[in-house]
Amino acid sequence: LSLGQLPSHYFIQSNLSLGSEMATAPMTGMISVDTKKGDRANLHRPLMTFIMSAFPEHQQEMSVAVEDVMKMREGCMSVERSEKGVEQLLRYYLQLTAMDCKLPINENQIHVTFTWFDSFYKDSVFSGKRGSAANSLYERACVLFNYGAVSSQLAASQNLDTDDGLKVAAKYFQIASGAFAHLRDKLVPLMQKVPTPDLSSEVVGCLTTLMQAQAQECLYMKAVADKMKSKVICRLASSAYDFYSESYKAMSSVNLKGTCWDKWTATCLAKQNFMSGLAEYYESLNEKANKAIGNELARLTEADKVLATAVKQSGGVFECKDIHSRVNRALVAAKKDNDFIYHERIPNPEDLPVIGRAPMAKPSPIPTDLEGWSDVFTKLVPLNVQQAATTYASRKDHLVHLEITKLREATNQLNSVLNQMNLPAALEDLSGKEIPASLLEKSGDVRTRGGIMQLKQSFEELPQLLLRNEEIITETLKSMNDEESSDKNLRTQFGEKWNRTKSEDLTKSFKEQGEKYQNILTNAKNADKIVREKFETNCAAIEMLSMDEQSLVSSIPVGGAQSLSGPGQKAVASLKSFMDQIKMLKGERDALEEKFKSGNDTEEIISKFSQLNTESNLFNDEALSTEQLEKTYGPLQAAVADSIKLQDELIAKITCANDEFVQSKSGTTSDPRSETMSRLQTGYDAYIELESNLAEGTKFYNNLTKILATYQNNVNDFVFARNTEKDDLMKNLQGSLANKAPPPRPEPPQYHQQASQSSAQATPAVPTQAAQASGSQPSGPPQSGPPQPGQPTPQAPPLASPNAPQAYNYGAQGYQPSYPMGGPYGMPGYAGYYTYPGPPAQQYGQYPGQQYPPPQYGQQYPPGQYPPTQYPPYTGPK
């Protein structure tokens, strides 16, 4: 049953100054908290912008998830006061908590401002207190507050006369207490500033204890309804008294004037005395059962006293008169029995034994899961988990590379020692004619792997792969540098008007990446050079090993036969045994190397990091990474150390046995044969190493190509965006210049004004079409000097059309100004502007076609004399 379905008389309303209300169950005084009201917030655009940047591969499906979150929030703005409403708030709270580490809503990353009104000062937009914050912590705190508030409303709305009503009320009061406790302990301490008073640690702390006290009272009432033993009931009541006392003490120190807070505080004080009287009353029943009449009377007296106080303090908010009357009657009866029958001494209340406690009501912890709920952003890995996984992968790669390098260096050292001793070939070549079986086996292995032609083909591919990567990085850096150069040129041209961010500030990270990739390529080229030198050193031996068996046998020199003494034969047997051990050792190392390479625990470590991120406030990924590396690779590292130790022991034993073998020989093979076999042994080891190096180099260049392609795409996207921004900015600048007023018309020279005044006396004006139509008399030509007395002030000529000439239209050729045509008097020209023209022909006519002034008047006059005042008649167009 929701609050909206209950009849109006079911609650007692308090008439307060700001209209705050206190919903109270009939005659029980149960207090419920009003919900906070919130404003709408647009989550879609900020969240999708961040997802497109951080999780581009999940962009499409995450758009639906964002819509789901917005629907959750919309539903919580007008939540039902029912179990469904409580679940709805919890669902949204869990979603906010789950997405907090994946989509960080704060001022620096995803900027969304959440606004909520205070629960106690909320009656109108103008009188209510509102708080805003651009972080998800505030949103979670407000939603959790409403979760506790609706739970308290649901609990207070129950019919406490029924068994189910008492159970539901006790349950939801404990849920409300847990919500406010979580606010007090986990969320509010993380806030730098509490936006509204209802979220202060003092207020939510008071609400935590108040809801716990009401839950304990419901449990007391349930015990009374179930007719439990008075010993149990008095302990439940005594614990309720403790909770109400603690709540009253805390609420008295909180100042929320003009709200329901003062009345709540008075109710808590009344409930404190009420539950104290009930505890004393039920303990008196225990004393009566134990025949302790004096203690019974003392407790009844104390119960009657505090219950009388509770009746006065309650003000009718809850019913306590009936129980007070019952206690009073019991007190009168007990006194009468003691006066007439028992005559026991009545002890002071301070001397009575302390009543036991049974604090059964506990704040319910906030659930971490909900049936039917799942994080809509499950596929998004939290950013801190991503960073931790990346760090772990880097540490793992370093460890694996280090251990594999140890194994390979140890194996190379072992092969070098054996090659110097010509082992195991010397043990198989005692006759000096037959090719050792081990050498034939190695030759066959080389041919199976492709021989020297396979290595040459790989060497031909490496430069092409390197060149492709170099071209990508060169083109990428060039496009970035070109964009930066263009930005600098335009900034120099437009000055302060070019007000966008400098390219050099934005490309810093790109340049650092480019330098890093260039260094990687430089190191790779050096490594390629070392590998090629090793190939050239062993090329002849590898080429021999690539021959067929018959060609190989014929290419090895023949040596003499050898005979061995008894100790020599024993040394040969020992050496053969050691060779078998070395073969096993190399096989174990190959297996170890494969285990190092195949260790794929990415999903496992991400799962552990995610669990740690959820369960712990302190995300110590380094400790977990160390633990995981030790667990996964610790045994393998120990195996590497044991293998190297065994190799050192074997080399010492092989050296001793080989010395005995050499000393026991009665004949020796020729040096050319021994040297050839030694070179073939070294060549085989070099072939295996070169094949591995070339395979790794090819894989490295191919992987680097993918990385560089991504880098190039990012840079190209940046350059494209910057070029688009540049074009838009240039259009805006050109448009603003086009709308700017043109420069004023320059004043003509002084002699122009004198000539104009003189011609006004001799030359009649050409009437305009408007003047001819109206019959007005033509006026003289326009004067560029000051107007004469009695003459009307001439008006400035209108702007010419785009096709008008840019020179003053004097004569047939027109007057050509002496300043550059880029702009008047050296002023720069502007795109979209027209040079201020001369007078339009239809209104002012034209001067004669000859050059002005006329040649006959071009002579110089002495000072004080002026040219003739009469000019030739006007012959211009009419």
XYZ file of N, CA and C in Angstrom, residues 13-113:
303
model
N -0.782 16.105 10.208
C 0.023 17.125 9.542
C 0.405 18.197 10.560
N 1.621 18.671 10.468
C 2.068 19.748 11.351
C 2.073 21.043 10.556
N 1.443 22.088 11.108
C 1.372 23.376 10.431
C 2.596 24.197 10.815
N 3.595 24.193 9.905
C 4.839 24.892 10.179
C 4.951 26.106 9.282
N 5.904 26.964 9.605
C 6.001 28.251 8.913
C 6.276 28.100 7.429
N 7.092 27.096 7.072
C 7.421 26.905 5.657
C 6.651 25.768 5.040
N 5.647 25.260 5.725
C 4.796 24.237 5.138
C 5.377 22.851 5.171
N 6.519 22.589 5.874
C 7.060 21.241 5.941
C 6.089 20.362 6.698
N 6.058 19.101 6.332
C 5.069 18.213 6.918
C 5.759 17.034 7.580
N 5.126 16.499 8.599
C 5.646 15.342 9.296
C 4.545 14.285 9.285
N 4.758 13.251 8.478
C 3.775 12.174 8.382
C 3.937 11.245 9.577
N 2.861 10.980 10.278
C 2.923 10.190 11.504
C 1.828 9.142 11.483
N 2.198 7.909 11.749
C 1.197 6.860 11.831
C 0.285 7.140 13.010
N -0.976 6.765 12.933
C -1.957 7.126 13.959
C -1.546 6.611 15.324
N -1.398 7.568 16.257
C -1.169 7.276 17.664
C 0.118 6.508 17.917
N 1.054 6.556 17.015
C 2.354 5.914 17.253
C 3.494 6.910 17.155
N 3.264 8.074 16.521
C 4.286 9.107 16.448
C 5.481 8.737 15.598
N 5.313 7.800 14.658
C 6.424 7.411 13.806
C 6.739 8.544 12.815
N 8.002 8.915 12.737
C 8.445 10.046 11.921
C 8.992 9.530 10.590
N 8.620 10.214 9.523
C 9.159 9.895 8.202
C 9.781 11.142 7.607
N 10.713 10.957 6.703
C 11.483 12.053 6.122
C 10.958 12.348 4.721
N 10.838 13.617 4.409
C 10.412 14.011 3.061
C 11.565 13.843 2.076
N 11.224 13.555 0.831
C 12.246 13.368 -0.203
C 12.753 14.716 -0.701
N 13.937 14.681 -1.271
C 14.502 15.861 -1.937
C 13.937 15.946 -3.349
N 13.697 17.136 -3.813
C 13.252 17.353 -5.185
C 14.443 17.784 -6.029
N 14.511 17.255 -7.233
C 15.656 17.557 -8.092
C 15.247 18.137 -9.425
N 16.168 18.878 -10.030
C 15.966 19.418 -11.375
C 16.452 18.413 -12.411
N 15.980 18.590 -13.620
C 16.389 17.704 -14.708
C 17.839 18.004 -15.108
N 18.510 16.980 -15.583
C 19.899 17.130 -16.040
C 20.073 16.327 -17.321
N 20.753 16.925 -18.297
C 20.984 16.255 -19.580
C 22.291 15.468 -19.502
N 22.166 14.151 -19.462
C 23.337 13.294 -19.354
C 23.851 12.806 -20.703
N 22.998 12.793 -21.709
C 23.323 12.092 -22.953
C 24.559 12.661 -23.646
N 24.556 13.952 -23.909
C 25.662 14.522 -24.691
C 27.010 14.423 -23.962
N 27.102 14.820 -22.670
C 28.417 14.702 -22.002
C 28.911 13.262 -21.905
N 28.008 12.326 -21.607
C 28.433 10.937 -21.483
C 28.876 10.378 -22.828
N 28.125 10.649 -23.892
C 28.475 10.104 -25.200
C 29.769 10.736 -25.731
N 30.002 11.992 -25.427
C 31.253 12.621 -25.846
C 32.442 11.921 -25.209
N 32.316 11.607 -23.928
C 33.411 10.915 -23.234
C 33.570 9.487 -23.757
N 32.460 8.807 -24.001
C 32.524 7.428 -24.497
C 33.174 7.392 -25.874
N 32.835 8.349 -26.735
C 33.437 8.397 -28.069
C 34.944 8.581 -27.979
N 35.395 9.269 -26.943
C 36.828 9.507 -26.785
C 37.538 8.340 -26.118
N 36.947 7.792 -25.040
C 37.631 6.760 -24.251
C 37.287 5.342 -24.688
N 36.056 5.136 -25.188
C 35.620 3.788 -25.568
C 34.977 3.815 -26.957
N 35.708 4.202 -27.984
C 35.088 4.346 -29.315
C 34.527 3.053 -29.868
N 35.064 1.918 -29.450
C 34.593 0.637 -29.990
C 33.204 0.273 -29.465
N 32.758 0.923 -28.379
C 31.445 0.615 -27.803
C 30.457 1.762 -27.976
N 30.734 2.640 -28.912
C 29.947 3.863 -29.032
C 28.466 3.584 -29.288
N 28.166 2.712 -30.227
C 26.769 2.503 -30.634
C 25.947 1.862 -29.522
N 26.457 0.793 -28.930
C 25.674 0.108 -27.910
C 25.599 0.919 -26.621
N 26.611 1.753 -26.357
C 26.571 2.565 -25.149
C 25.560 3.700 -25.245
N 25.189 4.082 -26.456
C 24.158 5.105 -26.608
C 22.843 4.628 -26.005
N 22.522 3.364 -26.204
C 21.310 2.787 -25.606
C 21.441 2.746 -24.091
N 22.636 2.415 -23.600
C 22.857 2.348 -22.151
C 22.673 3.723 -21.515
N 23.156 4.765 -22.186
C 22.998 6.121 -21.650
C 21.519 6.489 -21.575
N 20.765 6.120 -22.582
C 19.317 6.376 -22.547
C 18.665 5.660 -21.375
N 19.100 4.439 -21.086
C 18.562 3.704 -19.944
C 18.842 4.437 -18.636
N 20.041 4.980 -18.497
C 20.387 5.712 -17.281
C 19.523 6.961 -17.144
N 19.292 7.644 -18.245
C 18.446 8.838 -18.196
C 17.015 8.490 -17.804
N 16.535 7.324 -18.271
C 15.184 6.888 -17.874
C 15.143 6.559 -16.387
N 16.215 5.942 -15.875
C 16.278 5.651 -14.437
C 16.183 6.945 -13.626
N 16.934 7.945 -14.046
C 16.927 9.210 -13.304
C 15.565 9.893 -13.402
N 14.982 9.850 -14.576
C 13.669 10.467 -14.756
C 12.651 9.821 -13.826
N 12.728 8.493 -13.691
C 11.809 7.803 -12.801
C 12.012 8.164 -11.346
N 13.245 8.481 -10.969
C 13.532 8.823 -9.574
C 13.142 10.251 -9.228
N 12.830 11.072 -10.222
C 12.409 12.434 -9.941
C 10.996 12.484 -9.347
N 10.176 11.498 -9.670
C 8.805 11.429 -9.120
C 8.529 9.990 -8.700
N 9.268 9.525 -7.730
C 9.217 8.133 -7.336
C 7.978 7.849 -6.484
N 7.465 6.640 -6.628
C 6.332 6.228 -5.811
C 6.768 5.968 -4.370
N 5.866 6.229 -3.422
C 6.153 5.939 -2.022
C 5.692 4.517 -1.713
N 6.446 3.576 -2.265
C 6.075 2.165 -2.136
C 7.339 1.328 -2.246
N 7.165 0.030 -2.121
C 8.310 -0.865 -2.265
C 8.915 -0.734 -3.666
N 8.072 -0.525 -4.652
C 8.560 -0.333 -6.008
C 9.412 0.925 -6.107
N 8.981 1.989 -5.424
C 9.749 3.219 -5.431
C 11.098 3.055 -4.750
N 11.117 2.321 -3.636
C 12.382 2.059 -2.936
C 13.332 1.297 -3.858
N 12.813 0.293 -4.535
C 13.635 -0.502 -5.451
C 14.124 0.347 -6.613
N 13.272 1.247 -7.088
C 13.645 2.108 -8.207
C 14.809 3.019 -7.833
N 14.772 3.582 -6.640
C 15.865 4.432 -6.177
C 17.145 3.631 -5.980
N 17.020 2.434 -5.420
C 18.196 1.596 -5.211
C 18.821 1.200 -6.543
N 17.998 0.912 -7.535
C 18.497 0.522 -8.853
C 19.331 1.665 -9.456
N 18.823 2.879 -9.382
C 19.553 4.016 -9.932
C 20.827 4.290 -9.128
N 20.757 4.134 -7.811
C 21.945 4.341 -6.977
C 23.035 3.322 -7.322
N 22.656 2.064 -7.474
C 23.639 1.035 -7.836
C 24.249 1.329 -9.204
N 23.444 1.826 -10.131
C 23.959 2.153 -11.455
C 24.949 3.305 -11.377
N 24.635 4.326 -10.585
C 25.561 5.442 -10.417
C 26.875 4.973 -9.807
N 26.776 4.078 -8.821
C 27.986 3.571 -8.174
C 28.822 2.751 -9.149
N 28.141 1.919 -9.960
C 28.857 1.048 -10.898
C 29.549 1.845 -11.997
N 28.946 2.923 -12.452
C 29.506 3.689 -13.563
C 30.473 4.776 -13.111
N 30.574 4.980 -11.799
C 31.393 6.075 -11.296
C 32.851 5.929 -11.705
N 33.378 4.713 -11.666
C 34.783 4.504 -12.005
C 34.994 4.332 -13.514
N 33.919 4.185 -14.277
C 34.030 4.028 -15.728
C 33.775 5.344 -16.449
N 32.787 6.079 -15.969
C 32.426 7.356 -16.571
C 32.488 8.414 -15.478
N 33.663 8.953 -15.216
C 33.845 9.890 -14.086
C 33.170 11.230 -14.340
N 32.073 11.461 -13.646
C 31.351 12.723 -13.768
C 31.920 13.689 -12.743
N 32.658 14.669 -13.211
C 33.216 15.704 -12.347
C 33.511 16.924 -13.203
N 34.056 17.937 -12.594
C 34.267 19.196 -13.309
C 35.334 19.076 -14.389
N 36.246 18.122 -14.256
C 37.372 18.044 -15.180
C 37.175 17.052 -16.316
N 36.260 16.082 -16.155
C 36.132 15.047 -17.173
C 34.753 15.072 -17.821
N 33.745 14.554 -17.166
C 32.380 14.616 -17.706
C 31.617 15.650 -16.883
N 31.375 16.785 -17.492
C 30.788 17.903 -16.732
C 29.272 17.869 -16.840
N 28.624 17.461 -15.757
C 27.168 17.483 -15.650
C 26.822 18.089 -14.299
N 26.012 19.119 -14.293
C 25.628 19.779 -13.043
C 24.297 19.221 -12.547
